[in-house]
Structures are given as structure tokens and as C-alpha cells.
Coordinates of N, CA and C in Angstrom, one line a residue:
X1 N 19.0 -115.9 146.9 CA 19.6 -115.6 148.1 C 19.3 -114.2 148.6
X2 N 18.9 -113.3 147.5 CA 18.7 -111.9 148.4 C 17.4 -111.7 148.5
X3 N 16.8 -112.7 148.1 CA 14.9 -112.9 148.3 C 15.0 -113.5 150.0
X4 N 15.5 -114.3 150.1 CA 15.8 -115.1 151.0 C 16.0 -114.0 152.6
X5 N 17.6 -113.1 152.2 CA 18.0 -112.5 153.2 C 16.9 -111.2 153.1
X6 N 16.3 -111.1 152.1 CA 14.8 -110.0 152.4 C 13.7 -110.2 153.7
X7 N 14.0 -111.7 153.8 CA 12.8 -112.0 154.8 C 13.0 -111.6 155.9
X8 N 13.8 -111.1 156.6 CA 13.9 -110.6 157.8 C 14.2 -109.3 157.8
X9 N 14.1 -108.0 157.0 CA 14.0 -107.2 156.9 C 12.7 -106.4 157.3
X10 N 12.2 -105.4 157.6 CA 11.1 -104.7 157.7 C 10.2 -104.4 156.7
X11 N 10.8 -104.2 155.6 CA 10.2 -103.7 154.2 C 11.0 -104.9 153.2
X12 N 10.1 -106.0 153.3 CA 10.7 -107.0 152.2 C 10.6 -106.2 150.5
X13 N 11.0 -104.9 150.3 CA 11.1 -104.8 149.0 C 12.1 -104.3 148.5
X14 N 12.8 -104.3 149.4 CA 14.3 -103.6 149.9 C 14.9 -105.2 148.7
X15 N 14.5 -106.7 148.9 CA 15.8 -107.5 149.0 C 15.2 -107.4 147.4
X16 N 13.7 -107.6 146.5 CA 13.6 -107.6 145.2 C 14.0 -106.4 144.8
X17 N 14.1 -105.2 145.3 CA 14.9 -104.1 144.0 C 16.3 -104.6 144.4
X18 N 16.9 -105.0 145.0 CA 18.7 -105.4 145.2 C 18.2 -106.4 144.3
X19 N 17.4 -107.5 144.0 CA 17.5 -108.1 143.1 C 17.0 -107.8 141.4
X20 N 16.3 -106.7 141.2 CA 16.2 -106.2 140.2 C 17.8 -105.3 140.0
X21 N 17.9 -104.7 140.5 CA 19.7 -104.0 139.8 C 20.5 -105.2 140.0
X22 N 20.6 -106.4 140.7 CA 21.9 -106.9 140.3 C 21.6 -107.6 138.6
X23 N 20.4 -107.8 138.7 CA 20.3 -108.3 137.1 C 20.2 -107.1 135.6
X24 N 20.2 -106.4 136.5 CA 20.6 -105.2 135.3 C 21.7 -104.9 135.3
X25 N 22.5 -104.8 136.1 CA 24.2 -104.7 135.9 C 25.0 -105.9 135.4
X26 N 24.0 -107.4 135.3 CA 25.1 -108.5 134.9 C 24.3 -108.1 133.8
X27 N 23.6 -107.6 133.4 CA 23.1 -107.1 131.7 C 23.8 -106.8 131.1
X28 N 24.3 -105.8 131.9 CA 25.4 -104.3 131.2 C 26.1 -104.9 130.1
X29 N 27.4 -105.7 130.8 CA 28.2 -105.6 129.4 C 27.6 -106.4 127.7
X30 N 26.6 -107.1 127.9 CA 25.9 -107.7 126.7 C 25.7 -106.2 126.3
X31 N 25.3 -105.5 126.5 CA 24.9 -104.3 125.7 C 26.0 -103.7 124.6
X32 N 27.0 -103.9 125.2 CA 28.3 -103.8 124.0 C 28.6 -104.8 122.8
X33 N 28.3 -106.1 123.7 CA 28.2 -107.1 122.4 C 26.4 -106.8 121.5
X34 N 25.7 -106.4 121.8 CA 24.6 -106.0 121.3 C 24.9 -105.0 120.5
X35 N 25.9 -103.8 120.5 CA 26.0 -102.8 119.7 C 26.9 -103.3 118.4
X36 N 27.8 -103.8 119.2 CA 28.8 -104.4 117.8 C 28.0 -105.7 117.0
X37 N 27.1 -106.1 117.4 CA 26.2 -107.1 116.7 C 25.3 -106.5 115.4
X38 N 24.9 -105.2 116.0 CA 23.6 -104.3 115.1 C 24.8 -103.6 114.3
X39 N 25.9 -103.4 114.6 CA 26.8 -102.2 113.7 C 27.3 -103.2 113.1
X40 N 27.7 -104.7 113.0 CA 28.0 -105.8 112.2 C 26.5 -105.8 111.1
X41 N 25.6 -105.9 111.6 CA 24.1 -105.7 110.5 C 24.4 -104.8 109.7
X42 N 24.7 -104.1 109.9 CA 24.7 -102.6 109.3 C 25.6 -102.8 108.1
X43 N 27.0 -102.9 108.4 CA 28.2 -103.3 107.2 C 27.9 -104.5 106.4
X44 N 27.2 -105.6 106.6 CA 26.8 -106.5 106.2 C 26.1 -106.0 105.0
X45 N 24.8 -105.2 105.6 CA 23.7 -105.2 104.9 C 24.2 -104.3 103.5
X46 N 25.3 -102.9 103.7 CA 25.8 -102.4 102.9 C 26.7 -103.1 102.2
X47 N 27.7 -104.0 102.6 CA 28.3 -104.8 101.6 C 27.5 -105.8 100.7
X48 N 26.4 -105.9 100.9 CA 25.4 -106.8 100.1 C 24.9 -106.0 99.1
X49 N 24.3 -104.6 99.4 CA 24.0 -103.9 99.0 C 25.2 -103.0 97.5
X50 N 26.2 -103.4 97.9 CA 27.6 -102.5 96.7 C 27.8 -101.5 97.2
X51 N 27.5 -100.9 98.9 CA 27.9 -99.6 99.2 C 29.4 -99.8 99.7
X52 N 29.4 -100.9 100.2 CA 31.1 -101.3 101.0 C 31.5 -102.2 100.0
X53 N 32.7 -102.3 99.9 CA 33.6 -103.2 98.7 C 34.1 -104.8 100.4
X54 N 33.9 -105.6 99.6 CA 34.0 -107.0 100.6 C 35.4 -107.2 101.0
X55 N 36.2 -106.5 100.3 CA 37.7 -106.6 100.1 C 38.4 -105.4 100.6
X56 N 37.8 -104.7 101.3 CA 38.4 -103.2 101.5 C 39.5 -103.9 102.7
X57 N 40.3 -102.7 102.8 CA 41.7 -102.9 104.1 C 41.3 -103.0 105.4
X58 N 41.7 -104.5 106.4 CA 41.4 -104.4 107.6 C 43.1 -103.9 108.0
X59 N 42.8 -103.9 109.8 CA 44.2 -103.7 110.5 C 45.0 -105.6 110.3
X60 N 46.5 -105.1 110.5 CA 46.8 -106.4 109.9 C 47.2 -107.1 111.4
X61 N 46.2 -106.6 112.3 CA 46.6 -107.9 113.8 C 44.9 -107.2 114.2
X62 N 44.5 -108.5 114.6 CA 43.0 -108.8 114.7 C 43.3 -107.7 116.4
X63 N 42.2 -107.3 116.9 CA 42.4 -107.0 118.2 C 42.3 -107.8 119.3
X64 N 41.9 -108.8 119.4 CA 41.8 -109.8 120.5 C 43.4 -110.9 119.7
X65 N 44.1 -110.4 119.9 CA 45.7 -110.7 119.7 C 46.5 -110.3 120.7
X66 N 47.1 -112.4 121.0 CA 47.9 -111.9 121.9 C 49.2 -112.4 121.3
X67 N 49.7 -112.2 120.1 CA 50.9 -112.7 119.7 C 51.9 -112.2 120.0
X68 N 51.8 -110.9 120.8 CA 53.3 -110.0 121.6 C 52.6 -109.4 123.0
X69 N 52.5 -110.5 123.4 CA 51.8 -110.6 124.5 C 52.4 -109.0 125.3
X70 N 53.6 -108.6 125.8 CA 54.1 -107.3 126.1 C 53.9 -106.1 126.0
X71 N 53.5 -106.5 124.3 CA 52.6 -104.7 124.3 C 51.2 -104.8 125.1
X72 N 50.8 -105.8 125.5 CA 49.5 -105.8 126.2 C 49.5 -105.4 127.7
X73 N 50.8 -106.2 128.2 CA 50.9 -105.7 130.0 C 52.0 -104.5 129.3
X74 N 52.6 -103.7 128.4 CA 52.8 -102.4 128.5 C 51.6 -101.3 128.5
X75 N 50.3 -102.0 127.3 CA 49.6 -100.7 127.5 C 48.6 -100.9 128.7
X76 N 48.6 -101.7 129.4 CA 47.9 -101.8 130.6 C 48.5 -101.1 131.7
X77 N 50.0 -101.0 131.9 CA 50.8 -100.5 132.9 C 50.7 -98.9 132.5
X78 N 51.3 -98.7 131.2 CA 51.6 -97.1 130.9 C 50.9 -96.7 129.4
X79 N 49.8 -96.6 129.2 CA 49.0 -96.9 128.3 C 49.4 -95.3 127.4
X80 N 49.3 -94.4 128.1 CA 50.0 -92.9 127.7 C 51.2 -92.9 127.1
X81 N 51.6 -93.7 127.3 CA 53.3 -93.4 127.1 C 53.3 -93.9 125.1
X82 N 52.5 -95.5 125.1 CA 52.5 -96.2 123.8 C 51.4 -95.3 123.1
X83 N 50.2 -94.5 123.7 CA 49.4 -93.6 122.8 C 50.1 -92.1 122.4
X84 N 50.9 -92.0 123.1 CA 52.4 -90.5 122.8 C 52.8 -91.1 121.5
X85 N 53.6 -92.3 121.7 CA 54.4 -92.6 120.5 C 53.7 -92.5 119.2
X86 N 52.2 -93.5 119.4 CA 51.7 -93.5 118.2 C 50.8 -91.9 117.5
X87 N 51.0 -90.9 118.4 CA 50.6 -89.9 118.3 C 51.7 -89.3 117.3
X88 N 53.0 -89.5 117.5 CA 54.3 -89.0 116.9 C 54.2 -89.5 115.4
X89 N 54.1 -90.8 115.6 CA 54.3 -91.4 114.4 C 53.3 -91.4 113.4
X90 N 52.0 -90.9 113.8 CA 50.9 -90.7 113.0 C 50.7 -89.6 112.7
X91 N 51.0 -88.0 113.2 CA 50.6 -87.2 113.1 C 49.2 -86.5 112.9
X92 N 49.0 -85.4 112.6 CA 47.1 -84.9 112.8 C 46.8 -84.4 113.9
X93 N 47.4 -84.7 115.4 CA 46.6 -84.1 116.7 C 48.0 -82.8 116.4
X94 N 46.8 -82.4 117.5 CA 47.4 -80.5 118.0 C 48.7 -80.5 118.7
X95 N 49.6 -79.9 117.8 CA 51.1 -79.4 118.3 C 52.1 -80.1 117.1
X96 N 51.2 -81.4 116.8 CA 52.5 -82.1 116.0 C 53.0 -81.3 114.8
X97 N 52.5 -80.4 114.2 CA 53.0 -79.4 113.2 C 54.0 -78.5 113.9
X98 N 54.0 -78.4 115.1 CA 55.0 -77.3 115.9 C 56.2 -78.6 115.9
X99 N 55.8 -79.5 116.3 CA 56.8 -80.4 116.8 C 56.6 -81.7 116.8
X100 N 56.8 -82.9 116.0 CA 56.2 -84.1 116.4 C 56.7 -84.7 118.1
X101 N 58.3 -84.6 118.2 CA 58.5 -85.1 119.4 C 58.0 -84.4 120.4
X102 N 57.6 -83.4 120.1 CA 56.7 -82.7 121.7 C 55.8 -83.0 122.0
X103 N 54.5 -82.9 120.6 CA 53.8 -83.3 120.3 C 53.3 -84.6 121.1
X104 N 54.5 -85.7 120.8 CA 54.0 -87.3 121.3 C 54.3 -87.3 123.0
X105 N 55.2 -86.2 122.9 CA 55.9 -86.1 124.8 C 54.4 -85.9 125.5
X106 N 53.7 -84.7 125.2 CA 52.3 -84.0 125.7 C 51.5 -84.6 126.2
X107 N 51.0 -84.9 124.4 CA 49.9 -86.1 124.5 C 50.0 -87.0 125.4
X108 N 51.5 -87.6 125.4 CA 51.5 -88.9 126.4 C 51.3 -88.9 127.7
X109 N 51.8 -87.4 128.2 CA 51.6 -87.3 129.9 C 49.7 -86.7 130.2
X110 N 49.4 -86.1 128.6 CA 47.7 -86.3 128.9 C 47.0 -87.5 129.2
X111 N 47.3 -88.4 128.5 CA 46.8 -90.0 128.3 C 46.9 -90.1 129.3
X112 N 48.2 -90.7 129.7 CA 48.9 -91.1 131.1 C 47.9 -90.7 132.1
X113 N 48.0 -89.3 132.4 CA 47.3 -88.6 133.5 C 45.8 -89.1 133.4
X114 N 45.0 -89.0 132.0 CA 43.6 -89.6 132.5 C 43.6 -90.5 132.9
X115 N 44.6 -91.7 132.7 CA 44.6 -93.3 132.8 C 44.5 -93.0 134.5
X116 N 45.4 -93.0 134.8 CA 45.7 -92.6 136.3 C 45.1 -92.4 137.5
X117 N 44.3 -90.9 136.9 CA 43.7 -90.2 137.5 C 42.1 -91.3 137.7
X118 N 41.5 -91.5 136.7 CA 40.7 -92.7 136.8 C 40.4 -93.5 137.5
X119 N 41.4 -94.2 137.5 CA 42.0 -95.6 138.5 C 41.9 -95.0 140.1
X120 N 42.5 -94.0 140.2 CA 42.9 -93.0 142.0 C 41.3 -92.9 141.7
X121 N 40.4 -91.8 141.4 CA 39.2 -91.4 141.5 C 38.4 -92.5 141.6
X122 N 38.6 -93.8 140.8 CA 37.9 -95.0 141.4 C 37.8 -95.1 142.6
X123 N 38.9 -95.8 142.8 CA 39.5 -96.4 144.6 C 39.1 -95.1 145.3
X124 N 39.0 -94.2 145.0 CA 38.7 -92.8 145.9 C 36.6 -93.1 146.2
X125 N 36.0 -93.8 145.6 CA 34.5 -94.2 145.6 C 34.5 -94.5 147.0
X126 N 35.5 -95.4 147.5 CA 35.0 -95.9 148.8 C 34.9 -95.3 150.2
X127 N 35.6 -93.6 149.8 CA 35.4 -92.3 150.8 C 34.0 -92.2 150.4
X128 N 33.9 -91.4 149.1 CA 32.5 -90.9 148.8 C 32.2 -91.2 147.4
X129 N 31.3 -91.8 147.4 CA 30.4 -92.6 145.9 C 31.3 -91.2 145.0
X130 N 30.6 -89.9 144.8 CA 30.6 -89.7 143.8 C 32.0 -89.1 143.3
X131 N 33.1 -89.5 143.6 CA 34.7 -89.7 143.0 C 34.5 -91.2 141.7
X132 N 33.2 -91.8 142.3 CA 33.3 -92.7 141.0 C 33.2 -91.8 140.0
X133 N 32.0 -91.4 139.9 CA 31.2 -90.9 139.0 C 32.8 -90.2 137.9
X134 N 33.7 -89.0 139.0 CA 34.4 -88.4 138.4 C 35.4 -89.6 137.5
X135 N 35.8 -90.5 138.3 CA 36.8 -91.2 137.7 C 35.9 -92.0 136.2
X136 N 35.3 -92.8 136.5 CA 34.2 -93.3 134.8 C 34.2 -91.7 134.1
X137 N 34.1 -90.6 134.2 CA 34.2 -89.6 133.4 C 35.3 -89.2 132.8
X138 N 36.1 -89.5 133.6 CA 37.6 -89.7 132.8 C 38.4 -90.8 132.2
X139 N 37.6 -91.8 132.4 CA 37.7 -93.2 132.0 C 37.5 -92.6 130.7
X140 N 36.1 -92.4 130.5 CA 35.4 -91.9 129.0 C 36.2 -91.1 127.8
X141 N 36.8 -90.1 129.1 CA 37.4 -89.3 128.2 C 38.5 -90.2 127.5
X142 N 39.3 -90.9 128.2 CA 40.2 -91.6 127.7 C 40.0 -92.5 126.8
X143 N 39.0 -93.1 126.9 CA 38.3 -93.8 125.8 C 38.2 -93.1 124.2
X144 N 37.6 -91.9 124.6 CA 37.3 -91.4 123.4 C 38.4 -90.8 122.7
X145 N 39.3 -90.4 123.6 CA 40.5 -90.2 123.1 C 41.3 -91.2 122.3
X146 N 41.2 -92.1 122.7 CA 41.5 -93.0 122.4 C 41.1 -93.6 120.8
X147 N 39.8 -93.9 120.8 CA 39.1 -94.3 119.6 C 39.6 -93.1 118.6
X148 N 39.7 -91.5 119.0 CA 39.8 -91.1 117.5 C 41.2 -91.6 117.4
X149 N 42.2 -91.5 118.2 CA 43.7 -91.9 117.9 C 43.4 -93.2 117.0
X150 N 42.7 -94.1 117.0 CA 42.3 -95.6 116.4 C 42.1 -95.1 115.3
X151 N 40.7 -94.0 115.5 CA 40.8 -93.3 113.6 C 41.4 -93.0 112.9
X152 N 42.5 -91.8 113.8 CA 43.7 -91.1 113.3 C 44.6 -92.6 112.4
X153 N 45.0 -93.7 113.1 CA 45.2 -95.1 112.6 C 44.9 -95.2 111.2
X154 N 43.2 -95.1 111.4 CA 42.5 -96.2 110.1 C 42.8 -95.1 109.2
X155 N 42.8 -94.0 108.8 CA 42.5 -92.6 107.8 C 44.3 -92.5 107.7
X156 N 45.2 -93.2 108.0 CA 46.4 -92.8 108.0 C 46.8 -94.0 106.7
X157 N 46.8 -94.9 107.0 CA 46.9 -96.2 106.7 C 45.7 -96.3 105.5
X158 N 45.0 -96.2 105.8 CA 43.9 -96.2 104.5 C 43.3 -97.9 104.8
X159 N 42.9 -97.9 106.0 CA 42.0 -98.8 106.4 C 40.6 -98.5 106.2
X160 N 40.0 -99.2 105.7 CA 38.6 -98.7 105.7 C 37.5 -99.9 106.6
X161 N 37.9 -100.5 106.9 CA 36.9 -101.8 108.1 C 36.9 -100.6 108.8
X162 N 35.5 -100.4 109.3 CA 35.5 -99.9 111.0 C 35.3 -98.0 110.4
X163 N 34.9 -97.5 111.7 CA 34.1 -96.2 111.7 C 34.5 -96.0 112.6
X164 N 34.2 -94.1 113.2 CA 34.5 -94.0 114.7 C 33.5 -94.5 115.9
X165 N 32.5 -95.1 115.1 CA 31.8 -95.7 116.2 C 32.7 -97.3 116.8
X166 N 32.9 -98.1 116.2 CA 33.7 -98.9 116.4 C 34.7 -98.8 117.2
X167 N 35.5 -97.2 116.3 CA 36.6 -97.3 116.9 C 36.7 -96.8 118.5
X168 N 35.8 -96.3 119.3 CA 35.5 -96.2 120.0 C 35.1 -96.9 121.7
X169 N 34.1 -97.8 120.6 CA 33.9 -98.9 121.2 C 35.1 -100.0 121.8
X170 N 36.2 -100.1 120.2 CA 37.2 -100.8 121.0 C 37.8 -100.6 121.9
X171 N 37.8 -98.6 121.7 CA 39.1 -98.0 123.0 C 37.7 -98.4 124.0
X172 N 36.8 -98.5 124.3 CA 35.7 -98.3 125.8 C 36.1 -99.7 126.4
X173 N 36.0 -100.8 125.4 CA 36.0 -102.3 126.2 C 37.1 -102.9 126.1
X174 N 37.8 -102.4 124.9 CA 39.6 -103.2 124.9 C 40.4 -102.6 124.9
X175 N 40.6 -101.7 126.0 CA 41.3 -100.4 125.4 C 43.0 -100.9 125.3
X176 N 43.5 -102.0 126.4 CA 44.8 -102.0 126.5 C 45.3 -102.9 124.7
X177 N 44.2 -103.6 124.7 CA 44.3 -104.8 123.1 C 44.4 -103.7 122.1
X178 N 43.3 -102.3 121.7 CA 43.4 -101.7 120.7 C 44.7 -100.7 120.7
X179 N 45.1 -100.7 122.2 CA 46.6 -100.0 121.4 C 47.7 -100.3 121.4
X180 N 48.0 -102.3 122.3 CA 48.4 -102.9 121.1 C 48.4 -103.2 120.0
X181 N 47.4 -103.3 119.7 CA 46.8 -103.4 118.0 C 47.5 -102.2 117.2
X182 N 47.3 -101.1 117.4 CA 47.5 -99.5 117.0 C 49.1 -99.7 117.2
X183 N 50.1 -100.2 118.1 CA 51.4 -100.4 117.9 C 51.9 -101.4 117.3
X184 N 51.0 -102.6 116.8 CA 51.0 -103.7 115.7 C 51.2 -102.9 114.5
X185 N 50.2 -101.9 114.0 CA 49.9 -101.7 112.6 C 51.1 -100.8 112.7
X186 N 51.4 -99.9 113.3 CA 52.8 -98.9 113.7 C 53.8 -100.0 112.7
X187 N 54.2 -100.6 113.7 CA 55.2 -101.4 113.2 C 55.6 -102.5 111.6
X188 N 54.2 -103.1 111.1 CA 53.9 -103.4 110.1 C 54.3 -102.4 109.5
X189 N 53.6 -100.8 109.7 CA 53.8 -100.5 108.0 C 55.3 -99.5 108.2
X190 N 56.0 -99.6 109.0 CA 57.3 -98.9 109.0 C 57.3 -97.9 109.9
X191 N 56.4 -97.5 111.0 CA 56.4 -96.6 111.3 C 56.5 -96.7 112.8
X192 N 56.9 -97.9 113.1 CA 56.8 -98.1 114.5 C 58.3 -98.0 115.1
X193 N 59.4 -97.1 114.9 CA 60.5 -97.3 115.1 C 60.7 -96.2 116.6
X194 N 61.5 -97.3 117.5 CA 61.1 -96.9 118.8 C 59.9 -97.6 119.7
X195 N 59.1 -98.2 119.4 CA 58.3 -98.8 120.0 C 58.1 -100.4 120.5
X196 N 59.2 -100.7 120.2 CA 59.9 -101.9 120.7 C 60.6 -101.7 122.0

């Protein structure tokens, strides 16, 4: 179709690069499942090898779990608010030794605010492109903030599945699933009180 509506253009090469990027952008997301494929090789090849134990601790709710379906449209709606909490109840980030409840208050209107701000700087692309650019930069950050919070998780808990590359990855592609997940494990191991 866009070879097609090329033909009546001046410069038919206009409609094959529109068709060379749309097939790079339906690319895109395989590249995530390509990363978690080769970092699956990776742990494999070291558990074969005796450097990983086959039996070490996973999280005790898979992350593509929808068994409380709630925490899902909560962390989608106010995603800051459930990464505050679990900030409180895990401890490690900056302030929580001054104060855990401040601590999780803070963080949460950080979170919040990147989630947010994101989303507005998106929708704000269609004044001028590059408010995307700003908003995916704070997507990222939120992301990454995210994933170490997932670490802060595994190193609390004494999980050992998963690295911060992973954990990363989940907050980039699943981010609302990994912090339901991260208020799953909250609650399994006692620590989730309030988060209901």
C-alpha cells in the first residue's frame, strides 16, 4: 500500500523509505523478546555449567499474573503511590533511615510525578515532536527506577532468579505487572501491610 500510494508522488522514494521504517518499528518490540532470550542463554548455560544452583529462590507470583487482577489497574492508574509503599516496606533508598514513612510519602510523589509527566510530554508530541523525545526520557527514568526498586525486592528477600538487567527490562516492558508482582511478594512474605 505505501509502494502503491508512492506512485503518484514526485520522488517515488519518499513511499520505499516510509516503507523501510514502518518495518523497523514493527521490529522494535521483538528486540526485547531477543534480549530476554540471549540473557535466558546465559543463565541456562551457567546453570549447566555449576555456577547457578537450578533450585535457587524465584518471586512467588510469576509476572505475567493476573490473579489480583486490581493491583494491575492500581499500578497502571497510580503506579507511584504502590512503588512509595513498597519503598517503605523494603527499605535501602535515600531518606528511609531519616524516616521510613517519609521516605515512602517522597519517593511516591517522585514516581507518580515521572509516571505523569511522561504520559502529558507524550500527548504534548503532537504540538512539537520533540516533547516526545522529553516524555520517553522520563518514561526511562521511571523504568529504571523502577527495576532497581525490583532489585531492592530480589536482595531483600534473598531471591536470586534475575539480575538488574532483567530487572529492568521488566520495569521497561511490564512495568504495571512487575509492581504488581513486587506488591505480591510484599504481601507473601509479611510485609505488605497496608497495601491492600
Amino acid at each position: 500500500a505505501l509502494l502503491a500510494a508512492g506512485r503518484n508522488l514526485p520522488n517515488s522514494d519518499g513511499s520505499l523509505r516510509a516503507l523501510q521504517s514502518a518495518s523497523m518499528i514493527s521490529g522494535l518490540p521483538y528486540t526485547f523478546v531477543l534480549f530476554w532470550c540471549a540473557q535466558s542463554l546465559v543463565l541456562l548455560c551457567r546453570e549447566e555449567a555449576g555456577d547457578l544452583r537450578e533450585d535457587r529462590k524465584t518471586f512467588s507470583v510469576f509476572i505475567i499474573s493476573f490473579a489480583q487482577p486490581w493491583r494491575v489497574v492500581r499500578a497502571l492508574l497510580f503506579p507511584g503511590f504502590a512503588m512509595g509503599r513498597v519503598v517503605r516496606a523494603v527499605g535501602g533508598w535515600p531518606l528511609h533511615a531519616w524516616s521510613p514513612q517519609a521516605a515512602g510519602t517522597i519517593w511516591a510523589m517522585v514516581f507518580q510525578a515521572m509516571y505523569l509527566l511522561s504520559i502529558v510530554f507524550v500527548a504534548l508530541s503532537v504540538v512539537l515532536y520533540q516533547w516526545c523525545i522529553v516524555g520517553l526520557v522520563l518514561y526511562l527514568g521511571f523504568a529504571t527506577f523502577l527495576g532497581l526498586l525490583r532489585t531492592s525486592v530480589r536482595s531483600t528477600f534473598k531471591i536470586e532468579h534475575g539480575d538488574l538487567l532483567t530487572d529492568w527490562l521488566c520495569a521497561a516492558a511490564l512495568p504495571m505487572l512487575a509492581i504488581a508482582q513486587l506488591e505480591a511478594e510484599l504481601a507473601v512474605n509479611g510485609r505488605g501491610e497496608g497495601l491492600e
